[in-house]
Coordinates of C-alpha atoms and ligand atoms in Angstrom, one line a residue:
M1 CA 1.0 -17.6 13.7
E2 CA 4.7 -17.2 13.6
V3 CA 5.7 -13.8 12.0
R4 CA 9.0 -13.7 10.2
F5 CA 11.1 -10.7 9.0
F6 CA 14.2 -10.4 6.9
N7 CA 16.7 -9.0 9.3
T8 CA 19.2 -6.9 7.4
M9 CA 21.8 -7.3 10.1
E10 CA 21.9 -11.1 9.5
R11 CA 20.8 -11.1 5.9
R12 CA 18.2 -13.8 6.6
L13 CA 14.6 -14.4 7.6
M14 CA 14.1 -14.7 11.3
P15 CA 11.0 -15.3 13.5
F16 CA 10.0 -12.2 15.3
E17 CA 10.5 -12.5 19.0
P18 CA 10.0 -9.3 20.8
L19 CA 11.8 -8.4 24.0
Q20 CA 8.5 -8.1 25.8
S21 CA 5.9 -10.6 24.9
G22 CA 3.0 -9.1 22.9
C23 CA 4.7 -5.7 22.4
A24 CA 6.6 -4.4 19.5
K25 CA 8.8 -1.4 19.9
M26 CA 10.1 0.2 16.8
Y27 CA 12.0 3.2 15.7
T28 CA 11.7 4.7 12.2
C29 CA 14.0 7.3 10.7
G30 CA 11.6 10.1 9.8
P31 CA 11.6 13.1 7.5
T32 CA 14.1 15.8 7.2
V33 CA 11.7 18.7 7.2
Y34 CA 13.4 21.0 4.7
N35 CA 10.9 20.4 1.8
F36 CA 7.7 18.5 1.0
A37 CA 8.4 14.8 1.2
H38 CA 8.3 13.0 -2.2
I39 CA 6.5 9.8 -2.9
G40 CA 9.9 7.9 -2.7
N41 CA 10.0 9.0 1.0
F42 CA 6.4 7.9 1.3
R43 CA 7.3 4.5 0.0
A44 CA 9.5 4.1 3.1
Y45 CA 6.7 5.4 5.4
I46 CA 4.1 3.2 3.8
F47 CA 6.3 0.2 4.2
E48 CA 6.6 1.1 7.9
D49 CA 2.9 1.6 8.1
I50 CA 2.3 -1.9 6.6
L51 CA 4.8 -3.3 9.1
R52 CA 3.1 -1.7 12.1
R53 CA -0.4 -2.6 10.9
T54 CA 0.7 -6.2 10.3
L55 CA 2.1 -6.3 13.8
E56 CA -1.2 -5.0 15.1
Y57 CA -3.1 -7.4 13.0
F58 CA -1.3 -10.2 14.7
G59 CA -2.1 -8.8 18.1
Y60 CA 1.0 -6.9 19.1
T61 CA 0.8 -3.6 20.9
V62 CA 3.0 -1.3 18.8
T63 CA 5.0 1.6 20.1
Q64 CA 6.5 3.4 17.2
V65 CA 8.8 6.4 17.4
M66 CA 9.4 8.5 14.3
N67 CA 11.8 11.4 14.6
L68 CA 11.6 14.7 12.8
T69 CA 15.0 15.9 11.7
D70 CA 14.5 19.7 12.1
V71 CA 18.2 20.6 12.4
D72 CA 20.9 19.3 10.0
D73 CA 23.1 20.6 7.1
K74 CA 20.1 20.8 4.7
T75 CA 17.5 22.4 7.0
I76 CA 20.1 25.1 8.0
R77 CA 21.1 25.7 4.4
D78 CA 17.6 26.1 3.1
S79 CA 16.2 28.1 6.0
K80 CA 18.9 30.6 5.3
A81 CA 18.1 30.7 1.6
A82 CA 14.4 31.3 2.5
G83 CA 15.4 34.0 5.0
L84 CA 13.5 32.4 7.8
P85 CA 14.4 31.3 11.4
L86 CA 15.1 27.6 11.4
R87 CA 12.0 26.8 13.6
D88 CA 9.6 28.8 11.3
F89 CA 11.1 27.3 8.2
T90 CA 10.8 23.6 9.4
A91 CA 7.3 24.2 11.0
K92 CA 5.7 24.5 7.6
Y93 CA 7.2 21.2 6.4
K94 CA 6.3 19.4 9.6
E95 CA 2.7 20.4 9.2
A96 CA 2.8 19.4 5.5
F97 CA 4.2 16.0 6.5
F98 CA 1.3 15.3 8.9
E99 CA -1.2 16.4 6.3
D100 CA 0.4 14.0 3.8
I101 CA 0.5 11.0 6.0
K102 CA -3.2 11.5 6.7
T103 CA -3.9 11.7 3.0
L104 CA -2.1 8.4 2.6
K105 CA -3.9 6.8 5.5
I106 CA -0.6 6.1 7.3
E107 CA -1.4 5.3 10.9
P108 CA 0.4 7.9 13.1
A109 CA 3.3 6.7 15.2
E110 CA 2.9 7.0 19.0
I111 CA 5.7 9.6 19.3
Y112 CA 7.2 12.1 16.9
P113 CA 10.2 13.6 18.7
A114 CA 11.8 16.6 17.0
A115 CA 15.6 16.8 17.1
T116 CA 15.6 20.4 18.3
D117 CA 13.6 19.5 21.4
H118 CA 16.2 16.8 22.4
V119 CA 19.5 18.5 22.2
K120 CA 20.1 18.0 25.9
E121 CA 19.6 14.2 25.5
M122 CA 22.1 14.3 22.7
I123 CA 24.7 16.2 24.7
D124 CA 24.2 13.7 27.6
L125 CA 24.9 10.8 25.2
I126 CA 28.0 12.5 23.7
R127 CA 29.2 13.1 27.2
I128 CA 29.0 9.3 28.0
L129 CA 30.9 8.6 24.7
M130 CA 33.6 11.1 25.7
D131 CA 33.8 9.7 29.2
K132 CA 34.2 6.1 27.9
G133 CA 36.8 7.2 25.4
F134 CA 34.8 6.5 22.2
A135 CA 34.8 10.2 21.2
Y136 CA 37.3 13.0 21.1
Q137 CA 37.5 16.7 20.3
A138 CA 39.5 17.5 17.2
A139 CA 41.4 20.7 16.4
D140 CA 38.3 22.0 14.5
K141 CA 36.5 21.9 17.9
C142 CA 34.0 19.3 16.6
I143 CA 33.5 16.1 18.6
Y144 CA 34.1 12.9 16.6
F145 CA 33.3 9.3 17.1
S146 CA 36.4 7.1 16.8
I147 CA 35.3 4.2 14.7
D148 CA 38.5 2.2 15.6
K149 CA 37.3 2.0 19.2
F150 CA 34.1 0.2 18.3
K151 CA 35.2 -3.2 17.0
D152 CA 31.8 -4.0 15.4
Y153 CA 31.8 -0.8 13.2
G154 CA 30.6 -1.8 9.8
K155 CA 28.6 -4.9 10.8
L156 CA 25.3 -3.7 9.3
A157 CA 26.6 -2.4 6.0
R158 CA 29.3 -5.1 5.9
I159 CA 32.2 -2.7 5.5
D160 CA 35.6 -4.0 4.8
R161 CA 37.6 -2.5 7.7
D162 CA 40.9 -3.9 6.5
N163 CA 41.2 -1.7 3.4
Q164 CA 40.2 1.4 5.2
R165 CA 42.1 4.6 5.2
D166 CA 43.2 5.8 8.7
G167 CA 42.8 9.3 10.1
V168 CA 39.8 10.2 8.0
R169 CA 37.3 12.5 9.6
I170 CA 33.9 13.5 8.2
S171 CA 31.9 16.4 9.5
T172 CA 29.1 16.4 6.9
D173 CA 25.9 14.5 7.8
E174 CA 25.8 12.5 4.6
Y175 CA 28.8 10.7 3.0
A176 CA 29.5 7.7 0.8
K177 CA 31.0 4.4 1.8
D178 CA 34.4 5.2 0.4
A179 CA 34.6 8.1 2.9
V180 CA 34.3 5.8 5.9
G181 CA 35.9 7.5 8.9
D182 CA 35.4 9.2 12.2
F183 CA 32.1 11.0 12.1
A184 CA 30.9 14.1 13.8
L185 CA 28.7 13.8 17.0
W186 CA 28.8 17.5 17.7
K187 CA 29.7 20.2 15.2
A188 CA 31.3 23.4 16.4
W189 CA 29.5 26.5 15.4
D190 CA 30.6 28.2 12.2
E191 CA 29.3 31.2 10.3
A192 CA 27.2 29.1 8.0
D193 CA 25.1 28.0 11.0
G194 CA 24.0 31.6 11.6
D195 CA 22.0 31.7 14.8
V196 CA 21.5 27.9 15.0
A197 CA 23.5 26.9 18.0
W198 CA 23.3 25.4 21.5
E199 CA 25.7 25.6 24.4
S200 CA 27.6 22.4 25.2
P201 CA 30.5 21.4 27.4
W202 CA 32.6 21.5 24.2
G203 CA 31.5 25.0 23.1
K204 CA 28.8 26.4 21.0
G205 CA 27.5 24.2 18.2
R206 CA 24.9 21.7 17.1
P207 CA 24.4 18.0 17.1
G208 CA 25.3 15.8 14.0
W209 CA 22.4 14.0 12.3
H210 CA 23.2 10.4 13.5
I211 CA 23.3 11.2 17.3
E212 CA 19.7 12.3 17.1
C213 CA 18.3 8.9 16.4
S214 CA 20.4 7.2 19.1
A215 CA 19.4 9.7 21.7
M216 CA 15.7 9.9 20.9
S217 CA 15.1 6.2 20.3
M218 CA 16.7 5.3 23.6
K219 CA 14.8 8.0 25.5
Y220 CA 11.5 6.6 24.3
L221 CA 12.1 2.9 23.7
G222 CA 14.9 2.0 26.1
E223 CA 18.5 1.0 25.6
S224 CA 17.5 -2.1 23.7
F225 CA 14.4 -2.4 21.5
D226 CA 12.9 -4.7 18.8
I227 CA 12.8 -3.1 15.4
H228 CA 14.6 -0.3 13.5
T229 CA 13.5 0.6 10.0
G230 CA 14.4 2.9 7.1
G231 CA 15.2 3.0 3.4
V232 CA 18.2 1.1 2.2
D233 CA 20.1 4.4 1.7
N234 CA 19.9 4.9 5.4
M235 CA 22.0 1.8 6.1
F236 CA 25.2 3.6 5.6
P237 CA 26.4 5.8 7.1
H238 CA 23.3 6.7 9.2
H239 CA 22.4 3.4 10.7
E240 CA 25.9 2.2 11.0
D241 CA 26.8 5.3 13.0
E242 CA 23.7 5.0 15.1
I243 CA 24.7 1.5 16.1
A244 CA 28.3 2.6 17.0
Q245 CA 27.0 5.4 19.2
S246 CA 24.3 3.5 21.0
E247 CA 26.1 0.2 21.6
S248 CA 29.3 2.0 22.7
A249 CA 27.4 4.1 25.2
T250 CA 25.4 1.2 26.7
G251 CA 27.6 -1.8 26.1
K252 CA 24.4 -3.6 25.1
K253 CA 22.9 -4.9 21.8
W254 CA 20.8 -1.9 20.7
V255 CA 18.3 -3.3 18.1
N256 CA 17.2 -6.9 17.4
Y257 CA 15.7 -6.5 13.9
W258 CA 16.7 -4.2 11.1
L259 CA 14.2 -3.8 8.3
H260 CA 15.1 -1.8 5.2
C261 CA 12.9 -1.0 2.2
E262 CA 14.1 -0.7 -1.3
H263 CA 13.8 2.4 -3.4
L264 CA 11.1 3.9 -5.4
M265 CA 12.6 4.3 -8.9
V266 CA 11.9 6.5 -11.9
D267 CA 13.3 5.1 -15.2
G268 CA 15.9 3.0 -13.5
T269 CA 17.1 5.7 -11.0
K270 CA 16.2 6.3 -7.4
M271 CA 13.6 9.0 -7.0
S272 CA 15.3 11.7 -5.1
K273 CA 15.3 15.4 -4.4
S274 CA 18.8 15.9 -5.6
L275 CA 18.1 14.4 -9.0
G276 CA 14.9 16.3 -9.4
N277 CA 13.0 13.2 -10.7
F278 CA 10.4 13.3 -8.0
Y279 CA 6.7 13.8 -7.4
T280 CA 5.4 15.1 -4.2
L281 CA 2.0 14.0 -3.0
R282 CA 0.8 17.5 -3.9
D283 CA 2.1 17.3 -7.4
L284 CA 0.0 14.1 -7.9
A285 CA -3.0 15.5 -6.2
A286 CA -2.9 18.5 -8.6
K287 CA -3.1 16.0 -11.4
G288 CA -6.2 14.5 -9.9
W289 CA -4.8 11.4 -8.2
T290 CA -6.1 10.5 -4.8
G291 CA -4.1 9.5 -1.7
R292 CA -5.9 6.1 -1.9
E293 CA -4.7 5.5 -5.4
I294 CA -1.1 6.5 -4.6
R295 CA -1.2 4.3 -1.5
W296 CA -2.4 1.4 -3.5
V297 CA 0.6 1.7 -5.9
L298 CA 3.1 2.0 -3.0
V299 CA 1.5 -0.9 -1.0
G300 CA 1.4 -3.3 -4.0
A301 CA 5.1 -4.1 -4.2
H302 CA 7.2 -6.1 -1.8
Y303 CA 9.2 -3.8 0.4
R304 CA 12.5 -5.4 -0.5
K305 CA 12.0 -5.0 -4.2
K306 CA 12.6 -1.9 -6.2
L307 CA 9.4 -0.4 -7.5
N308 CA 9.3 1.6 -10.7
F309 CA 6.9 4.5 -10.5
T310 CA 4.7 5.4 -13.5
L311 CA 1.5 7.4 -13.9
D312 CA 0.2 4.4 -15.7
A313 CA 0.4 2.5 -12.4
L314 CA -1.9 5.1 -10.9
A315 CA -4.4 4.7 -13.7
Q316 CA -4.4 0.9 -13.1
A317 CA -4.9 1.5 -9.4
R318 CA -8.0 3.6 -10.2
D319 CA -9.3 0.8 -12.3
T320 CA -8.6 -1.9 -9.7
L321 CA -10.0 0.1 -6.8
G322 CA -13.1 0.9 -8.9
K323 CA -13.7 -2.9 -9.2
F324 CA -13.4 -3.4 -5.5
D325 CA -15.8 -0.5 -5.0
A326 CA -18.3 -2.0 -7.4
L327 CA -18.1 -5.3 -5.5
F328 CA -18.7 -3.6 -2.2
D329 CA -21.7 -1.8 -3.5
R330 CA -23.0 -5.0 -5.1
L331 CA -22.6 -6.9 -1.8
R332 CA -24.4 -4.3 0.2
A333 CA -27.4 -4.5 -2.1
V334 CA -27.8 -8.3 -1.7
S335 CA -31.0 -9.1 0.2
A336 CA -31.6 -12.8 -0.2
D337 CA -32.2 -15.0 2.8
G338 CA -29.7 -17.6 3.9
D339 CA -27.2 -18.5 6.7
G340 CA -24.1 -17.5 4.8
S341 CA -22.7 -21.0 4.7
E342 CA -22.1 -20.5 0.9
V343 CA -19.1 -18.3 1.7
Q344 CA -17.7 -20.1 4.8
E345 CA -14.9 -21.9 3.0
L346 CA -14.2 -19.0 0.7
T347 CA -13.7 -16.5 3.4
E348 CA -11.7 -18.8 5.6
T349 CA -9.3 -19.7 2.8
A350 CA -8.9 -16.0 1.9
K351 CA -8.2 -15.0 5.5
N352 CA -5.7 -17.7 6.0
A353 CA -3.9 -16.9 2.8
F354 CA -3.9 -13.2 3.6
A355 CA -2.5 -13.7 7.2
S356 CA 0.1 -16.3 6.3
S357 CA 1.4 -14.2 3.4
L358 CA 1.9 -11.1 5.6
A359 CA 3.4 -13.2 8.4
D360 CA 6.0 -14.2 5.8
D361 CA 8.1 -11.0 5.7
L362 CA 5.1 -8.9 4.6
N363 CA 4.7 -10.8 1.4
I364 CA 2.1 -8.5 -0.1
A365 CA 1.6 -10.1 -3.6
P366 CA -0.1 -13.3 -2.3
A367 CA -1.9 -11.3 0.4
L368 CA -3.5 -9.1 -2.3
A369 CA -4.1 -12.2 -4.5
A370 CA -6.3 -13.5 -1.7
A371 CA -8.4 -10.3 -1.9
F372 CA -8.6 -10.7 -5.7
D373 CA -9.6 -14.3 -5.5
L374 CA -12.3 -13.5 -3.0
T375 CA -13.6 -10.7 -5.3
R376 CA -13.9 -13.2 -8.2
S377 CA -15.7 -15.8 -6.1
A378 CA -18.1 -13.2 -4.6
N379 CA -19.0 -11.9 -8.0
R380 CA -19.5 -15.4 -9.4
L381 CA -21.8 -16.3 -6.5
A382 CA -23.8 -13.1 -7.0
D383 CA -24.0 -13.7 -10.8
E384 CA -25.4 -17.2 -10.0
N385 CA -27.9 -15.8 -7.4
K386 CA -26.3 -18.0 -4.8
L387 CA -25.3 -15.3 -2.4
S388 CA -27.4 -14.5 0.7
K389 CA -27.3 -11.2 2.6
T390 CA -25.5 -13.0 5.5
G391 CA -22.9 -14.4 3.0
A392 CA -22.5 -10.9 1.4
E393 CA -21.9 -9.4 4.9
K394 CA -19.4 -12.1 5.7
I395 CA -17.4 -11.2 2.6
L396 CA -17.6 -7.5 3.4
A397 CA -16.4 -8.3 6.9
C398 CA -13.4 -10.1 5.4
F399 CA -12.5 -7.1 3.4
R400 CA -12.9 -4.9 6.5
D401 CA -10.4 -7.2 8.2
F402 CA -7.9 -7.0 5.3
D403 CA -8.2 -3.3 5.4
R404 CA -6.8 -3.2 8.9
V405 CA -3.5 -3.7 7.0
I406 CA -4.0 -2.6 3.4
G407 CA -5.8 0.7 4.2
C408 CA -7.3 1.0 0.6
F409 CA -10.6 -0.9 0.8
E410 CA -13.3 1.6 1.4
V411 CA -15.8 -1.1 2.3
D412 CA -18.4 1.1 3.9
A413 CA -18.0 4.3 1.9
V414 CA -21.1 5.6 0.2
R415 CA -19.9 6.6 -3.2
E416 CA -21.5 9.5 -5.0
S417 CA -21.9 7.5 -8.2
A418 CA -23.1 4.4 -6.4
A419 CA -25.6 6.1 -4.1
I420 CA -29.1 5.1 -5.4
P421 CA -31.6 7.9 -5.2
A422 CA -34.3 7.4 -2.6
E423 CA -37.1 7.7 -5.1
V424 CA -35.6 4.9 -7.2
T425 CA -35.5 2.6 -4.2
A426 CA -39.1 3.5 -3.4
L427 CA -40.2 2.6 -6.9
A428 CA -38.3 -0.7 -6.7
E429 CA -40.1 -1.5 -3.5
E430 CA -43.5 -0.6 -5.0
R431 CA -42.7 -2.8 -7.9
A432 CA -41.7 -5.7 -5.7
A433 CA -45.0 -5.3 -3.8
A434 CA -47.0 -5.3 -7.1
R435 CA -45.2 -8.4 -8.2
K436 CA -45.9 -10.2 -5.0
A437 CA -49.5 -9.3 -5.4
K438 CA -49.3 -10.7 -8.9
N439 CA -50.3 -7.3 -10.3
F440 CA -47.9 -7.8 -13.3
A441 CA -49.2 -4.8 -15.3
E442 CA -48.4 -2.5 -12.5
S443 CA -45.0 -4.2 -11.9
D444 CA -44.1 -3.8 -15.6
R445 CA -45.1 -0.1 -15.5
L446 CA -42.9 0.4 -12.5
R447 CA -40.0 -1.4 -14.3
D448 CA -40.4 1.1 -17.1
E449 CA -40.4 4.0 -14.6
L450 CA -37.2 2.7 -13.1
A451 CA -35.6 2.5 -16.6
K452 CA -36.3 6.2 -17.0
F453 CA -34.2 6.9 -14.0
G454 CA -31.5 4.7 -15.5
Y455 CA -32.0 1.6 -13.3
A456 CA -32.8 -2.0 -14.0
V457 CA -34.2 -4.3 -11.4
K458 CA -33.1 -7.8 -11.2
D459 CA -35.3 -10.4 -9.4
I460 CA -33.7 -12.9 -7.2
P461 CA -35.5 -16.2 -6.4
G462 CA -37.2 -15.9 -3.0
G463 CA -38.6 -12.4 -3.6
A464 CA -35.5 -10.4 -3.2
W465 CA -34.2 -7.9 -5.8
E466 CA -31.2 -6.0 -6.8
L467 CA -30.9 -2.6 -8.5
K468 CA -28.4 -2.1 -11.2
K469 CA -27.4 0.9 -13.2
L470 CA -28.3 0.6 -16.9
Ligands
AMP1 P1 15.2 11.7 4.1 O1 14.2 12.7 4.4 O2 16.0 11.9 2.9 O3 16.0 11.4 5.4 O4 14.4 10.3 3.8 C1 13.4 9.9 4.6 C2 13.1 8.4 4.3 O5 12.8 8.2 2.9 C3 14.4 7.5 4.6 O6 13.9 6.3 5.2 C4 14.9 7.2 3.2 O7 15.6 6.0 3.2 C5 13.6 7.1 2.4 N1 13.8 7.4 0.9 C6 14.3 8.4 0.3 N2 14.2 8.3 -1.1 C7 13.6 7.1 -1.3 C8 13.2 6.4 -2.5 N3 13.4 6.9 -3.7 N4 12.5 5.2 -2.3 C9 12.3 4.7 -1.1 N5 12.6 5.3 0.1 C10 13.3 6.5 0.0
ZN2 ZN1 17.8 7.8 11.9

C-alpha cells in the first residue's frame, strides 16, 4: 500500500519513498530537559509515535533518533536557580521523560543522544562551516552562521528574504521571525554560563541549540535521511537553521520529508510552559487519569489540526475505552462452535479501512471509525447469538492488529472488575451439566445461586453459555 505524508517543505502530500528500500530513518527534536514535559509536548511525541508505529505497521524498519537537549539557555538558567550542576539538574528530568513516555506507551526511539555527549561532533561541524566560509567569529567571540551565504535560507518557513534587515545577529536560542538574522553556532562563555563550558578552537564556550540537531542526526542517520519531525513551533528558527547548517556543510539535500504537528491548545492558546496554561502528565495522574486515557485523547485528532484540551475529553476517553474493554471481555467469553466465517467480511473491511486511512497521511479519524464500526458489528452479532468462538477470536485479533499503531486497546488485559471469580465459573459449569442432563430443578437452583453472586447466565443455542454481571 502506498503511504503518503504531507511534506511541510513542499506543502503537499507526497508518496513516501525512503532512501533505502524498506527502511525509514527519522529524526525527532526531543525534549529540553529543564522541567517535566507537559502534555502539549507529548502531543508532539505521540504524533511521532503514531508515525513510527504506522511505518512499522507497513513493514518498514524504523531507525528513530530523538535528541535530549541538556544544554541551552533554559537548562543553564534553571540549573543555576536550583543551585545544581547542569548534569545533575537535567538528569532528573531525563529520567522523568523516560518514565512518562512509558506511561503513555510511546515506543522508544532507537537512539537518544544527549547534546552534552556530542559537543565534539558539534565543534567538528562548526569547523567545516568555518572552513567553507559559511560561518564567522564576531567581535563578541561567538561564531555565527551567515544566512546570506546559504541561498536557500528560509525555504522551509517561507521567509521573505527581500524585506530582511541586514547585519542582524542573534545569540539566543529562540527568536521570532521578525528577528531573522545570523544565528549563533557557538556561544562564547560569559558569566551567566557559570561552569558550563567546553574548549574549542574559538575559545571557551558552548554550542547553540540548532547545531545540536544537525550534528547528532548526521552522526546517527547519515548526511541525508528520510524524515524529520517536530511541532510547528520548531519550524522557525530551529528547523530552518538546522537545514542551513547541514546542507551548507555537506552540499547535499539533508532531509526528504518534513512532518510537523499542530499544537495542543487550551482555550484557544497554545499550551506552553511560559504561559503557565499546562498540565504535566503527573498533574493529570494526580487527578486520577491514566496514561492510556491521556494517550487516547492525544491520538484521536489528526496531527495537522489543532486540538483543544479539556478534562471533559478525558472523561469521554474513559467512557469510550470502557466500551472497548467490555467488548473484549464479552468476546473472550464467547464459546459457541463455528468456523468464524460470520466475521470474515467484517474484519477484512475494518482492516482495509484502518490501513488505508493511516496510509493517507495518518488520517486517524477514519482509522478509529473502522474500530468503532467493528465494535458495533461485533456486539450486534453477539446479541443475536450469531458469533462463534473462532469469530470472536478473529475480531480480537483485528483489535490486536490495530493496537500495533493505536496503543490503547488492551485486548488481553484481565480487568479487575471483569475478572469472573472461579467459584462463579464452576457453578455455571455445574449448571450447564445439569441442564444437559435435563435436570432442570438442579439447573434452576444453580441459576439462583449464581444470581446471589451477582451473575446471570445466558444460554446460547448449541449448549454454550455466557456469564453476565447483573
Ligand atoms: P521543547 O521542549 O519546548 O523543545 O518542545 C518539545 C516538543 O514539543 C517540540 O517538538 C515542540 O514543537 C512540541 N510542543 C511544545 N508545545 C506544544 C504544544 N502546545 N502542542 C504540541 N506540541 C508542542
Ligand atoms: Zn532539533
